Amino acid sequence: MKVTATLAALSLGLASAGLAQAADLSRAEVVQQLHAAQAQGIVTLGEQGNYPIESTPSTLSRAEVVNALRLAQAQGQVEFGEHTQYPQIQHEGASKTRTQVLSELATARTDGAVIISDNEQYPL
């Protein structure tokens, strides 16, 4: 999609220069203009969008970052891979027995709160 938008922008640029002149350009000349526009930063293609470049260099060395990571892992602040412990969902036992549920269903059928046909169930 970015490619389409940038090519559309380039096409508009060519249109502003005049349709007669644009019609006289060869494919090689159009490609050359595209490369020149890319070099000037006017047109970007693909994932080379106008993202800000990180200008602040890290003050830590690679070894310091690795040590900080290992320390955080040892303290349980960071987990990764197969050792990750996700929170466990507490499963409590069923609050009703099967017999109680079937009894409630029979009562609901009798009261008309639930209509069960051959194909579908329609709670009211």
PDB file of C-alpha atoms in Angstrom:
ATOM      1  CA  MET A   1       0.000   0.000   0.000  1.00  0.00           C
ATOM      2  CA  LYS A   2       2.888   2.353   0.743  1.00  0.00           C
ATOM      3  CA  VAL A   3       4.340   1.551  -2.660  1.00  0.00           C
ATOM      4  CA  THR A   4       1.055   2.484  -4.312  1.00  0.00           C
ATOM      5  CA  ALA A   5       0.856   5.744  -2.390  1.00  0.00           C
ATOM      6  CA  THR A   6       4.425   6.701  -3.169  1.00  0.00           C
ATOM      7  CA  LEU A   7       4.038   5.838  -6.820  1.00  0.00           C
ATOM      8  CA  ALA A   8       0.857   7.912  -6.886  1.00  0.00           C
ATOM      9  CA  ALA A   9       2.783  10.827  -5.353  1.00  0.00           C
ATOM     10  CA  LEU A  10       5.497  10.420  -7.952  1.00  0.00           C
ATOM     11  CA  SER A  11       2.883  10.328 -10.693  1.00  0.00           C
ATOM     12  CA  LEU A  12       1.394  13.567  -9.395  1.00  0.00           C
ATOM     13  CA  GLY A  13       4.848  15.101  -9.455  1.00  0.00           C
ATOM     14  CA  LEU A  14       5.259  14.101 -13.052  1.00  0.00           C
ATOM     15  CA  ALA A  15       1.805  15.425 -13.871  1.00  0.00           C
ATOM     16  CA  SER A  16       2.716  18.819 -12.458  1.00  0.00           C
ATOM     17  CA  ALA A  17       5.731  18.944 -14.785  1.00  0.00           C
ATOM     18  CA  GLY A  18       3.373  18.583 -17.711  1.00  0.00           C
ATOM     19  CA  LEU A  19       1.694  15.604 -19.328  1.00  0.00           C
ATOM     20  CA  ALA A  20       3.436  16.145 -22.630  1.00  0.00           C
ATOM     21  CA  GLN A  21       6.862  15.977 -21.036  1.00  0.00           C
ATOM     22  CA  ALA A  22       5.900  12.912 -18.945  1.00  0.00           C
ATOM     23  CA  ALA A  23       4.691  11.100 -22.039  1.00  0.00           C
ATOM     24  CA  ASP A  24       8.079  11.609 -23.670  1.00  0.00           C
ATOM     25  CA  LEU A  25      10.003   9.984 -20.783  1.00  0.00           C
ATOM     26  CA  SER A  26      11.319   6.487 -21.183  1.00  0.00           C
ATOM     27  CA  ARG A  27      10.967   3.858 -18.477  1.00  0.00           C
ATOM     28  CA  ALA A  28      14.656   4.266 -17.638  1.00  0.00           C
ATOM     29  CA  GLU A  29      14.220   8.013 -17.159  1.00  0.00           C
ATOM     30  CA  VAL A  30      11.214   7.495 -14.860  1.00  0.00           C
ATOM     31  CA  VAL A  31      13.191   4.953 -12.817  1.00  0.00           C
ATOM     32  CA  GLN A  32      16.094   7.403 -12.645  1.00  0.00           C
ATOM     33  CA  GLN A  33      13.754  10.143 -11.378  1.00  0.00           C
ATOM     34  CA  LEU A  34      12.321   7.732  -8.818  1.00  0.00           C
ATOM     35  CA  HIS A  35      15.798   6.892  -7.519  1.00  0.00           C
ATOM     36  CA  ALA A  36      16.670  10.581  -7.353  1.00  0.00           C
ATOM     37  CA  ALA A  37      13.477  11.300  -5.373  1.00  0.00           C
ATOM     38  CA  GLN A  38      14.329   8.432  -3.011  1.00  0.00           C
ATOM     39  CA  ALA A  39      17.842   9.783  -2.511  1.00  0.00           C
ATOM     40  CA  GLN A  40      16.422  13.213  -1.667  1.00  0.00           C
ATOM     41  CA  GLY A  41      13.959  11.643   0.792  1.00  0.00           C
ATOM     42  CA  ILE A  42      10.940  12.808  -1.179  1.00  0.00           C
ATOM     43  CA  VAL A  43       9.678   9.273  -1.855  1.00  0.00           C
ATOM     44  CA  THR A  44       9.978   6.199   0.341  1.00  0.00           C
ATOM     45  CA  LEU A  45       9.142   2.669  -0.700  1.00  0.00           C
ATOM     46  CA  GLY A  46       8.159  -0.367   1.344  1.00  0.00           C
ATOM     47  CA  GLU A  47       9.197  -0.538   4.970  1.00  0.00           C
ATOM     48  CA  GLN A  48      11.659   2.308   4.598  1.00  0.00           C
ATOM     49  CA  GLY A  49       9.020   4.733   5.879  1.00  0.00           C
ATOM     50  CA  ASN A  50       9.737   7.935   7.692  1.00  0.00           C
ATOM     51  CA  TYR A  51      10.408   6.330  11.056  1.00  0.00           C
ATOM     52  CA  PRO A  52      12.474   8.300  13.539  1.00  0.00           C
ATOM     53  CA  ILE A  53      16.039   7.153  13.857  1.00  0.00           C
ATOM     54  CA  GLU A  54      17.142   6.425  17.411  1.00  0.00           C
ATOM     55  CA  SER A  55      19.739   9.074  18.027  1.00  0.00           C
ATOM     56  CA  THR A  56      20.678   8.321  21.642  1.00  0.00           C
ATOM     57  CA  PRO A  57      23.308   5.610  21.857  1.00  0.00           C
ATOM     58  CA  SER A  58      23.172   3.133  24.719  1.00  0.00           C
ATOM     59  CA  THR A  59      25.406   3.862  27.667  1.00  0.00           C
ATOM     60  CA  LEU A  60      25.576   0.174  28.606  1.00  0.00           C
ATOM     61  CA  SER A  61      27.777  -2.435  27.035  1.00  0.00           C
ATOM     62  CA  ARG A  62      26.350  -5.711  25.722  1.00  0.00           C
ATOM     63  CA  ALA A  63      27.823  -7.556  28.734  1.00  0.00           C
ATOM     64  CA  GLU A  64      26.114  -5.145  31.145  1.00  0.00           C
ATOM     65  CA  VAL A  65      22.750  -5.639  29.434  1.00  0.00           C
ATOM     66  CA  VAL A  66      23.147  -9.438  29.526  1.00  0.00           C
ATOM     67  CA  ASN A  67      24.077  -9.294  33.227  1.00  0.00           C
ATOM     68  CA  ALA A  68      21.058  -7.102  33.990  1.00  0.00           C
ATOM     69  CA  LEU A  69      18.807  -9.564  32.140  1.00  0.00           C
ATOM     70  CA  ARG A  70      20.204 -12.542  34.053  1.00  0.00           C
ATOM     71  CA  LEU A  71      19.782 -10.703  37.345  1.00  0.00           C
ATOM     72  CA  ALA A  72      16.145  -9.864  36.507  1.00  0.00           C
ATOM     73  CA  GLN A  73      15.515 -13.504  35.560  1.00  0.00           C
ATOM     74  CA  ALA A  74      17.066 -14.712  38.826  1.00  0.00           C
ATOM     75  CA  GLN A  75      14.807 -12.343  40.766  1.00  0.00           C
ATOM     76  CA  GLY A  76      11.760 -13.638  38.880  1.00  0.00           C
ATOM     77  CA  GLN A  77      11.059 -10.360  37.110  1.00  0.00           C
ATOM     78  CA  VAL A  78      11.551 -11.751  33.595  1.00  0.00           C
ATOM     79  CA  GLU A  79      10.713 -15.195  32.260  1.00  0.00           C
ATOM     80  CA  PHE A  80      11.034 -16.615  28.782  1.00  0.00           C
ATOM     81  CA  GLY A  81      10.857 -19.837  26.824  1.00  0.00           C
ATOM     82  CA  GLU A  82       9.419 -23.044  28.233  1.00  0.00           C
ATOM     83  CA  HIS A  83      10.113 -21.955  31.797  1.00  0.00           C
ATOM     84  CA  THR A  84       7.460 -19.245  31.690  1.00  0.00           C
ATOM     85  CA  GLN A  85       4.893 -19.628  34.435  1.00  0.00           C
ATOM     86  CA  TYR A  86       1.500 -18.273  33.449  1.00  0.00           C
ATOM     87  CA  PRO A  87      -1.074 -17.521  36.128  1.00  0.00           C
ATOM     88  CA  GLN A  88      -3.121 -20.597  36.912  1.00  0.00           C
ATOM     89  CA  ILE A  89      -6.884 -20.399  36.764  1.00  0.00           C
ATOM     90  CA  GLN A  90      -8.448 -21.652  39.943  1.00  0.00           C
ATOM     91  CA  HIS A  91     -10.915 -24.381  39.080  1.00  0.00           C
ATOM     92  CA  GLU A  92     -13.459 -24.984  41.736  1.00  0.00           C
ATOM     93  CA  GLY A  93     -15.663 -28.007  41.670  1.00  0.00           C
ATOM     94  CA  ALA A  94     -19.060 -27.810  39.994  1.00  0.00           C
ATOM     95  CA  SER A  95     -21.542 -25.922  42.126  1.00  0.00           C
ATOM     96  CA  LYS A  96     -24.376 -28.244  41.087  1.00  0.00           C
ATOM     97  CA  THR A  97     -24.569 -31.938  40.475  1.00  0.00           C
ATOM     98  CA  ARG A  98     -25.851 -33.408  37.232  1.00  0.00           C
ATOM     99  CA  THR A  99     -29.034 -34.487  38.984  1.00  0.00           C
ATOM    100  CA  GLN A 100     -29.689 -30.932  40.201  1.00  0.00           C
ATOM    101  CA  VAL A 101     -29.182 -29.511  36.695  1.00  0.00           C
ATOM    102  CA  LEU A 102     -31.537 -32.083  35.140  1.00  0.00           C
ATOM    103  CA  SER A 103     -34.108 -31.347  37.824  1.00  0.00           C
ATOM    104  CA  GLU A 104     -33.914 -27.599  37.094  1.00  0.00           C
ATOM    105  CA  LEU A 105     -34.277 -28.299  33.370  1.00  0.00           C
ATOM    106  CA  ALA A 106     -37.379 -30.417  33.950  1.00  0.00           C
ATOM    107  CA  THR A 107     -38.870 -27.653  36.108  1.00  0.00           C
ATOM    108  CA  ALA A 108     -38.072 -25.013  33.451  1.00  0.00           C
ATOM    109  CA  ARG A 109     -39.738 -27.145  30.753  1.00  0.00           C
ATOM    110  CA  THR A 110     -42.828 -27.553  32.873  1.00  0.00           C
ATOM    111  CA  ASP A 111     -43.008 -23.836  33.668  1.00  0.00           C
ATOM    112  CA  GLY A 112     -42.476 -22.952  29.977  1.00  0.00           C
ATOM    113  CA  ALA A 113     -39.236 -21.075  30.693  1.00  0.00           C
ATOM    114  CA  VAL A 114     -37.394 -23.279  28.178  1.00  0.00           C
ATOM    115  CA  ILE A 115     -38.865 -24.661  24.960  1.00  0.00           C
ATOM    116  CA  ILE A 116     -36.972 -27.547  23.423  1.00  0.00           C
ATOM    117  CA  SER A 117     -37.993 -28.639  19.930  1.00  0.00           C
ATOM    118  CA  ASP A 118     -36.610 -31.393  17.765  1.00  0.00           C
ATOM    119  CA  ASN A 119     -33.864 -29.205  16.295  1.00  0.00           C
ATOM    120  CA  GLU A 120     -33.228 -26.192  18.487  1.00  0.00           C
ATOM    121  CA  GLN A 121     -33.283 -24.950  22.056  1.00  0.00           C
ATOM    122  CA  TYR A 122     -34.821 -21.580  22.718  1.00  0.00           C
ATOM    123  CA  PRO A 123     -34.378 -20.156  26.221  1.00  0.00           C
ATOM    124  CA  LEU A 124     -37.042 -17.619  27.027  1.00  0.00           C
TER     125      LEU A 124
END
